[in-house]
mmCIF file of C-alpha atoms in Angstrom:
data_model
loop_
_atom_site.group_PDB
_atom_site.id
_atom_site.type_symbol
_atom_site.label_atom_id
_atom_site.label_comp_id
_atom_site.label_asym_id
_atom_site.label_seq_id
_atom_site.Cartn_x
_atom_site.Cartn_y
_atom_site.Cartn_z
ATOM 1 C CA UNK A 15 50.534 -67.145 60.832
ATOM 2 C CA UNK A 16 47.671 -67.835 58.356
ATOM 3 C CA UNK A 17 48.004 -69.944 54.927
ATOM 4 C CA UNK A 18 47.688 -66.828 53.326
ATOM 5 C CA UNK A 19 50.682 -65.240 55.472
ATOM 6 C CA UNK A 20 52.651 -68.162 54.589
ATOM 7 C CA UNK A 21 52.712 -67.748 50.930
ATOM 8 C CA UNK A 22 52.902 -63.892 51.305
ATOM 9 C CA UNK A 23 56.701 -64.719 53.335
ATOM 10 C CA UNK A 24 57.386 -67.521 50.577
ATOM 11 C CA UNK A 25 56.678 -64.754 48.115
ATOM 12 C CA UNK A 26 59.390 -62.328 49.341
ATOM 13 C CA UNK A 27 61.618 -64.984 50.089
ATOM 14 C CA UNK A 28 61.945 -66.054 46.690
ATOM 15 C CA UNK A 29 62.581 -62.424 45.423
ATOM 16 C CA UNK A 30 64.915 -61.912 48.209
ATOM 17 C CA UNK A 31 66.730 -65.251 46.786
ATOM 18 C CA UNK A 32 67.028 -63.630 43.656
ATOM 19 C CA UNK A 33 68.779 -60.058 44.370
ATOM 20 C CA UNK A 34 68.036 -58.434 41.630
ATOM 21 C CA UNK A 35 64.971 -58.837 38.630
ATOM 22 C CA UNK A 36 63.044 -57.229 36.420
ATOM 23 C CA UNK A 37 59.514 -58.103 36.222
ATOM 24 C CA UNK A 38 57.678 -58.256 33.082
ATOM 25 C CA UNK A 39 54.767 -55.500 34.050
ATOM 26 C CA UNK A 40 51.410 -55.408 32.525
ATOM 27 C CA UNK A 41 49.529 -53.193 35.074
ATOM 28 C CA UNK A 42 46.829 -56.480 36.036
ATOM 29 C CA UNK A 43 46.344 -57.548 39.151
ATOM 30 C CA UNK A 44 48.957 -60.199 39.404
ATOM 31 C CA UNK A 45 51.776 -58.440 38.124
ATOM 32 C CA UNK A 46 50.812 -55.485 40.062
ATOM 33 C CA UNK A 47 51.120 -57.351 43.180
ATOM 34 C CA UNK A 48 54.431 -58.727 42.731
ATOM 35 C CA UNK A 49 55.879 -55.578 41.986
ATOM 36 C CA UNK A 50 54.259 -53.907 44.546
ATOM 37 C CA UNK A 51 55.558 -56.509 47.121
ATOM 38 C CA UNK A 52 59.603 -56.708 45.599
ATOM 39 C CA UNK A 53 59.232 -52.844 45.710
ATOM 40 C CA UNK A 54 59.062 -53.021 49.513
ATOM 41 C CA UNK A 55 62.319 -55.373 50.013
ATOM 42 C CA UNK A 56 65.318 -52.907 50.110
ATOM 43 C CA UNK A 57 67.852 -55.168 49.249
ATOM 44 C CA UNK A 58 65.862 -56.236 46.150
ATOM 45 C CA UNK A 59 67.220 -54.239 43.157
ATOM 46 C CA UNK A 60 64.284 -53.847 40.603
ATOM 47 C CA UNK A 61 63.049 -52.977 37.209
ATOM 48 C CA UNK A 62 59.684 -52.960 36.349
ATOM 49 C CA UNK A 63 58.868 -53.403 32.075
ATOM 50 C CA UNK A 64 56.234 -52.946 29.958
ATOM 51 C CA UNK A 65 56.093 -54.959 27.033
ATOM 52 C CA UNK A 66 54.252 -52.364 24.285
ATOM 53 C CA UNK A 67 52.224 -54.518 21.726
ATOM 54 C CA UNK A 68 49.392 -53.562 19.110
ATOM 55 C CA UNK A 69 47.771 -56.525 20.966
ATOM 56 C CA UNK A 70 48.108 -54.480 24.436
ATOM 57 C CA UNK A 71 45.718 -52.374 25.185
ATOM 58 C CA UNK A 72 46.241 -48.491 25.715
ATOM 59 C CA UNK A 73 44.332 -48.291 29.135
ATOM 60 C CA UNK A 74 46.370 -51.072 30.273
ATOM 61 C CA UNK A 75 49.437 -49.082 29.653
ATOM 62 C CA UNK A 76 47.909 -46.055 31.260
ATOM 63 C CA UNK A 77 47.487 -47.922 34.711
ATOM 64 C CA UNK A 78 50.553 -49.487 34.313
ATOM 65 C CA UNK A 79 52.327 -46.006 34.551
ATOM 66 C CA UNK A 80 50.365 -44.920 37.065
ATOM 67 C CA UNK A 81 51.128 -47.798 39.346
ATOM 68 C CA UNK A 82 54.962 -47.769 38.963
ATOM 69 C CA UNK A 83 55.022 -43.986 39.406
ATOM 70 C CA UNK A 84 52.934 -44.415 42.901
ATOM 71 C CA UNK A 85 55.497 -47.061 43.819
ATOM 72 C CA UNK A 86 58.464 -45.007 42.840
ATOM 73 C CA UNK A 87 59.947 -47.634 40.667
ATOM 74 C CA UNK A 88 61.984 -47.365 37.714
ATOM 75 C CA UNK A 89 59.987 -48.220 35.006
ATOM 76 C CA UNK A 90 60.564 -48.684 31.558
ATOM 77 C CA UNK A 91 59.068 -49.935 27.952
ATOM 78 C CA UNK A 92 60.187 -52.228 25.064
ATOM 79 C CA UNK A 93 58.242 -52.252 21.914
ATOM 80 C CA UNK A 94 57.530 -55.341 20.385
ATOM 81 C CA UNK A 95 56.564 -56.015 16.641
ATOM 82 C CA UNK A 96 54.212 -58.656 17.241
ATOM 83 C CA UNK A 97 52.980 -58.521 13.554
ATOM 84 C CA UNK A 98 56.579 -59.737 12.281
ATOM 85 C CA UNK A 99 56.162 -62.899 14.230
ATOM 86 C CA UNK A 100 54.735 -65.487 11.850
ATOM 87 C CA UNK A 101 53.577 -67.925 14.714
ATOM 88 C CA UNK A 102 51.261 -65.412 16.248
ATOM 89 C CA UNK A 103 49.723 -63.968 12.844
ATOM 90 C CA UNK A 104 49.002 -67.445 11.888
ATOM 91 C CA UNK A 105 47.116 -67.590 15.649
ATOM 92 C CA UNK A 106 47.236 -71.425 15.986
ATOM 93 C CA UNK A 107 46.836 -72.564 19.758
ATOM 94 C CA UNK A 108 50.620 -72.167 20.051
ATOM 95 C CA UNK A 109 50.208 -68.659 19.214
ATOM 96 C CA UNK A 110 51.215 -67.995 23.155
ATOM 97 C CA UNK A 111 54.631 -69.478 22.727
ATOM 98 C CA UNK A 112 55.545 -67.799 20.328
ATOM 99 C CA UNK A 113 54.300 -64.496 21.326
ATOM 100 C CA UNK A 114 55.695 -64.572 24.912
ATOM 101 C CA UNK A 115 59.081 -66.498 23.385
ATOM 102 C CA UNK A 116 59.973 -63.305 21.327
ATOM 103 C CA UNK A 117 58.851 -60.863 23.911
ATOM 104 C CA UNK A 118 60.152 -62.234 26.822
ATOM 105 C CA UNK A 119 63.492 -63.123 24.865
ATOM 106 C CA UNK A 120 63.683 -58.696 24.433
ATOM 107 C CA UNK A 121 62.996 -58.729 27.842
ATOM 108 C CA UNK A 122 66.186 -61.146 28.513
ATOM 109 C CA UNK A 123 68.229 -58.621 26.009
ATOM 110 C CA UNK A 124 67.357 -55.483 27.915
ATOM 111 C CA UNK A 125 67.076 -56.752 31.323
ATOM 112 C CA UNK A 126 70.753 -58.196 30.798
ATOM 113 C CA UNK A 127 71.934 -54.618 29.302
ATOM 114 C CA UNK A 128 70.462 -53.117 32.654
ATOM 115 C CA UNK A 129 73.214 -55.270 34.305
ATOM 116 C CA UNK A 130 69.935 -57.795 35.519
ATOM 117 C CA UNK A 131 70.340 -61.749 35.682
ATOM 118 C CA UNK A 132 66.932 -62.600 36.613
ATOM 119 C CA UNK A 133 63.493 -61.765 35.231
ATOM 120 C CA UNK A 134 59.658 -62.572 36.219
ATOM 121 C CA UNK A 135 55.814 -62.880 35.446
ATOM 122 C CA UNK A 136 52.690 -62.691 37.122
ATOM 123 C CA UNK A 137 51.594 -66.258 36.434
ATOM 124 C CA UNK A 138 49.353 -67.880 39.228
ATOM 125 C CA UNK A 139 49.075 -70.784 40.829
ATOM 126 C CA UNK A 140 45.617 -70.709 38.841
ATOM 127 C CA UNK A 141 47.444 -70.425 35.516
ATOM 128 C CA UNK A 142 48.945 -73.918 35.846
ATOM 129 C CA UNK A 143 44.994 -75.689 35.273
ATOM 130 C CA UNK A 144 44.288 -73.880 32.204
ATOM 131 C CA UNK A 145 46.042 -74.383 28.471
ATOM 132 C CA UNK A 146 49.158 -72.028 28.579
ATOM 133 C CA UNK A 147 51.835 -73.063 26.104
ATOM 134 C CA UNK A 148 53.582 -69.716 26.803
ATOM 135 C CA UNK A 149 55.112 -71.578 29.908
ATOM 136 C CA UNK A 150 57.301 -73.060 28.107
ATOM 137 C CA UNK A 151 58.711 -69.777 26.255
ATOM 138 C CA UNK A 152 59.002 -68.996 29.676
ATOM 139 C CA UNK A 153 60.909 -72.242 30.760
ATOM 140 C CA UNK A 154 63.239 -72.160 28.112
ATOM 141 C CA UNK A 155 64.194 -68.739 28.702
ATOM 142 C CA UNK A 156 64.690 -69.578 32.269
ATOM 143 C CA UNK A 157 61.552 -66.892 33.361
ATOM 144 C CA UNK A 158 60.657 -67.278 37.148
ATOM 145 C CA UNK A 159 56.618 -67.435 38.388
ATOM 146 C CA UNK A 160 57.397 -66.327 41.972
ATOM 147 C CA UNK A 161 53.338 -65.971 42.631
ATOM 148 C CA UNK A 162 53.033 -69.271 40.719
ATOM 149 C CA UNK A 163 55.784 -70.823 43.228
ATOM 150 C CA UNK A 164 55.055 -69.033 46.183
ATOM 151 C CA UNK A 165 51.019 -70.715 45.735
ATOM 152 C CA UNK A 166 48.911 -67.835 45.323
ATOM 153 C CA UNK A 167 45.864 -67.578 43.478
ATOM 154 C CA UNK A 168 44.072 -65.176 41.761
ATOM 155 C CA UNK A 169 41.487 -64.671 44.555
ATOM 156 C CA UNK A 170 44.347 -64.463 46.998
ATOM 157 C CA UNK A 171 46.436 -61.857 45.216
ATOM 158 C CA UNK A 172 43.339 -59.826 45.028
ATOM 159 C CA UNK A 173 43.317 -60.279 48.766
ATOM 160 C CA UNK A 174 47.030 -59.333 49.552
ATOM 161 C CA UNK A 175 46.306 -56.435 47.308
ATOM 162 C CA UNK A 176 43.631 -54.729 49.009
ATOM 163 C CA UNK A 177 45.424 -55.499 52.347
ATOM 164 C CA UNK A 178 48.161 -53.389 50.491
ATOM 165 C CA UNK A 179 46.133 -50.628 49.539
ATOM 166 C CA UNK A 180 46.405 -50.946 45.810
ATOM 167 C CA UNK A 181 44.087 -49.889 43.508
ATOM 168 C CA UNK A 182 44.737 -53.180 40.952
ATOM 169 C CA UNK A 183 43.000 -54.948 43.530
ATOM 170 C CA UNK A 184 39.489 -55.010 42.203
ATOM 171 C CA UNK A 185 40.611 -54.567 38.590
ATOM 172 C CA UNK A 186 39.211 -56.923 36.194
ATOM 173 C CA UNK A 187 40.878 -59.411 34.618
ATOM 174 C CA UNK A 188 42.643 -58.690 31.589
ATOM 175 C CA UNK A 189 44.308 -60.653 28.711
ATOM 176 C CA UNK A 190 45.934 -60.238 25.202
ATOM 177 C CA UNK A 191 43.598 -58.762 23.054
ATOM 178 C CA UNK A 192 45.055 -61.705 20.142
ATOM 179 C CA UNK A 193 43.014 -64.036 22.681
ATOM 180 C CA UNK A 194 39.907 -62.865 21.775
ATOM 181 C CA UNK A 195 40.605 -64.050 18.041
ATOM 182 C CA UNK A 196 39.317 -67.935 17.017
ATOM 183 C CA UNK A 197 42.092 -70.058 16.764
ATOM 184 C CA UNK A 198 43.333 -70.386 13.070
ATOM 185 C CA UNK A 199 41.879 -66.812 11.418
ATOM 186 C CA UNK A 200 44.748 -65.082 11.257
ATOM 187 C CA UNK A 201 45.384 -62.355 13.433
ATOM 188 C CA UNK A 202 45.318 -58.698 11.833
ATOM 189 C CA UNK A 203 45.452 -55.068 13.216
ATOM 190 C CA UNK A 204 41.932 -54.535 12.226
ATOM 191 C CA UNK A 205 40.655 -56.927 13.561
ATOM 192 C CA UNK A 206 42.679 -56.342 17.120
ATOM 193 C CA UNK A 207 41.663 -52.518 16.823
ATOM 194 C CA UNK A 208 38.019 -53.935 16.222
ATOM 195 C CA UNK A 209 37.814 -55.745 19.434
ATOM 196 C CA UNK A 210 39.519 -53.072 21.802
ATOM 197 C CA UNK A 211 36.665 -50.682 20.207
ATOM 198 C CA UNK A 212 33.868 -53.219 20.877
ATOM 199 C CA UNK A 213 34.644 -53.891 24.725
ATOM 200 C CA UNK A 214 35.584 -50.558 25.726
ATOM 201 C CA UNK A 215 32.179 -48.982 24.435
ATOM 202 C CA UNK A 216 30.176 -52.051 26.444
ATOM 203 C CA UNK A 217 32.332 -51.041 29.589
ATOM 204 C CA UNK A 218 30.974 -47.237 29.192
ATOM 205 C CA UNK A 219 27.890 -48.698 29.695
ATOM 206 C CA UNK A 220 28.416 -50.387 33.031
ATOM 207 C CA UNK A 221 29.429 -53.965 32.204
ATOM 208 C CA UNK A 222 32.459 -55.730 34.022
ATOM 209 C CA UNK A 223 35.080 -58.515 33.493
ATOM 210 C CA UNK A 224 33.803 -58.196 29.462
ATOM 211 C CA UNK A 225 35.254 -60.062 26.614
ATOM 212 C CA UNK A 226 34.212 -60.223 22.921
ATOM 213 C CA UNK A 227 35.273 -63.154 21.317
ATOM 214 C CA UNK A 228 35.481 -62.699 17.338
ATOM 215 C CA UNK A 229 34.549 -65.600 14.417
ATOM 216 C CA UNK A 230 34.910 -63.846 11.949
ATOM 217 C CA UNK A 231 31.751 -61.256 11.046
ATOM 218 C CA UNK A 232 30.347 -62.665 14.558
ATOM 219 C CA UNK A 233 30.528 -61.667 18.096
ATOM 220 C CA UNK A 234 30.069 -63.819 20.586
ATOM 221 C CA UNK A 235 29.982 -61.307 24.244
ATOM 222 C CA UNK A 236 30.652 -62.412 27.530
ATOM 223 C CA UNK A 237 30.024 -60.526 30.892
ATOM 224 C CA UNK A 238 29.465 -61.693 34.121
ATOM 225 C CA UNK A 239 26.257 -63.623 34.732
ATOM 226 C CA UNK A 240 24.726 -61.379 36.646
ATOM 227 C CA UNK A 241 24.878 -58.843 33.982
ATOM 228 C CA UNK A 242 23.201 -60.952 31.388
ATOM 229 C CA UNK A 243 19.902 -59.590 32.104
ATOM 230 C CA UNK A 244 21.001 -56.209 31.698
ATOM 231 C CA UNK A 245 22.280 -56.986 28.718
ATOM 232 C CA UNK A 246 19.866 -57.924 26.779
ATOM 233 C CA UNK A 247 17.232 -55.409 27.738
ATOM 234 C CA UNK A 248 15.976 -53.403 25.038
ATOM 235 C CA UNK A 249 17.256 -50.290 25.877
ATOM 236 C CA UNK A 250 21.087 -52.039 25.965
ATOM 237 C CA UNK A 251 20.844 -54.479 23.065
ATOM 238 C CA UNK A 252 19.950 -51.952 21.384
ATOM 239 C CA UNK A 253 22.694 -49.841 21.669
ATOM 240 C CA UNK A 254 25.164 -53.099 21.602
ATOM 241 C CA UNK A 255 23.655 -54.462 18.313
ATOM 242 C CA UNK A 256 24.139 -50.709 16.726
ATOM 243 C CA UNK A 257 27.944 -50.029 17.498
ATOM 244 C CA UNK A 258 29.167 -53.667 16.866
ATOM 245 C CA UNK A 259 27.537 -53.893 13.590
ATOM 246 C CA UNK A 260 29.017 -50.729 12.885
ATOM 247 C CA UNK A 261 32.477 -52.033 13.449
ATOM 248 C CA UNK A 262 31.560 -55.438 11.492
ATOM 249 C CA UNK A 263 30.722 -57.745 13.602
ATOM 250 C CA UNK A 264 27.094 -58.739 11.801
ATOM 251 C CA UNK A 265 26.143 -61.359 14.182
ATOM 252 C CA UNK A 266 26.565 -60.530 17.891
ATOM 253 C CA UNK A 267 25.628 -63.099 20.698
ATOM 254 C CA UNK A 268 25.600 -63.050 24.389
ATOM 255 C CA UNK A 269 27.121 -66.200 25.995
ATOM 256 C CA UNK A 270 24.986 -67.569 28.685
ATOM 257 C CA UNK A 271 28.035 -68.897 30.794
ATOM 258 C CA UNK A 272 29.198 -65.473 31.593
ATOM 259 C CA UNK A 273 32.610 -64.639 31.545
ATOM 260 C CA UNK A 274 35.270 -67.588 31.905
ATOM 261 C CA UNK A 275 39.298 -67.022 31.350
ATOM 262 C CA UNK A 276 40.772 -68.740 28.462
ATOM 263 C CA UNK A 277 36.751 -69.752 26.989
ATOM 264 C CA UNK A 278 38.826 -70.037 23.797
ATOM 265 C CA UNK A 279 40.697 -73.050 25.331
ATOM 266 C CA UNK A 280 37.773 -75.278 26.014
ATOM 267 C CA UNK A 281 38.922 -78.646 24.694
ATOM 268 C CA UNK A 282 42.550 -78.038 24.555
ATOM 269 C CA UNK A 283 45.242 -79.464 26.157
ATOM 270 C CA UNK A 284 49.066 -79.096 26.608
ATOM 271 C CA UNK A 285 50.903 -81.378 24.496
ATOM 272 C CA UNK A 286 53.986 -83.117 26.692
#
């Protein structure tokens, strides 16, 4: 048996452990992959949710119905106000905890309603380097990691999920769309809206793994590096420049770094 074996057995032994659990289900890659793999343990009894958010975005939700229905697993949503949570409109870099702290304590309401005792996420192993003070939400509320505790990385879940067959597999990564916002300009619909426009017109026109992080009136636009070029040909820049100063962003930049997870972290640290 391969390392990568290994963590796959650890994987279902923990969710065998737990009997029964509801995983938190955002249609990405990770969580895909641990409901795909509790789906195929019979003696597992599951529910997958989706937490609906004006921060989440509407594809997301689209795949994330689409997955559960190819799985055959009971699926269901919660709608979360996330505008009524002062911590996250003020968007300080504790905005994650208490974001995940009131969704995942809905999750705890209906999951224990549904006659559940245990839930989980689709943290990594990854996850645990970078600044994530939603852990703690998630500690508190006593919210299992099984991919975070069975090892596996990002580039190993997407590797266990084409093995699988699923189609998350070569999905890019995707995150709140409140993380796109500086830290301490308050987070507003507009503004949310205003950043789901802006990325999904770039990915029409053939860019991957995108992100456009907002200050304000200016954009700064990440992609991978190998699609920098591309981007700032004429023809492109053009086109860019036009639609994002049409939904206010006055000053747009390209980031020569590429795209990077959690680029809005750089500098921070958790506080013990």
């Amino acid at each position: 048996m391969n390392a990568l074996d290994g963590k796959r057995k650890k994987l279902e032994q923990i969710l065998e452990e737990m009997g029964n659990v509801v995983i938190a289900f955002s249609g990405g890659v990770d969580s895909a992959l641990l409901l795909a793999v509790a789906a195929r343990l019979y003696h597992v009894k599951l529910l997958a949710v989706t937490v609906t958010s004006i921060s989440y975005a509407e594809r997301e939700k689209d795949d994330a119905q689409r997955f559960a229905q190819r799985l055959g697993v009971k699926h269901r949503y919660i709608d979360v106000d996330q505008m009524s949570i002062p911590g996250f409109v003020a968007n300080g870099p504790d905005r994650c905890y208490h974001c995940k702290k009131e969704i995942f304590s809905s999750i705890r309401t209906f999951a224990e309603m549904e006659g559940f005792t245990n839930i989980a996420d689709g943290s990594n192993a990854d996850d645990a380097s970078d600044y994530r003070p939603g852990h703690k939400a998630l500690a508190e509320l006593g919210v299992r990691s099984p991919l975070m505790e069975a090892g596996l990385t990002k580039e190993e879940i997407r590797k266990l999920s084409r093995e699988m067959g699923l189609f998350t597999a070569s999905k890019p990564s995707y995150a709140c769309l409140a993380s796109r916002i500086q830290y301490g300009e308050p987070i507003t619909p507009e503004k949310l809206a205003r950043v789901e426009q802006a990325e999904e017109f770039i990915e029409k026109l053939g860019f991957s793994h995108i992100r456009v992080r907002s200050y304000g009136t200016l954009a700064r636009i990440e992609v991978e590096p190998s699609q920098i070029t591309l981007m700032t040909q004429t023809s492109t820049r053009t086109k860019i420049l036009k639609r994002l100063n049409e939904l206010g962003f006055y000053y747009v930049t390209v980031d020569l770094a590429g795209f990077r997870s959690g680029s809005m972290n750089a500098g921070l640290t958790e506080k013990k």
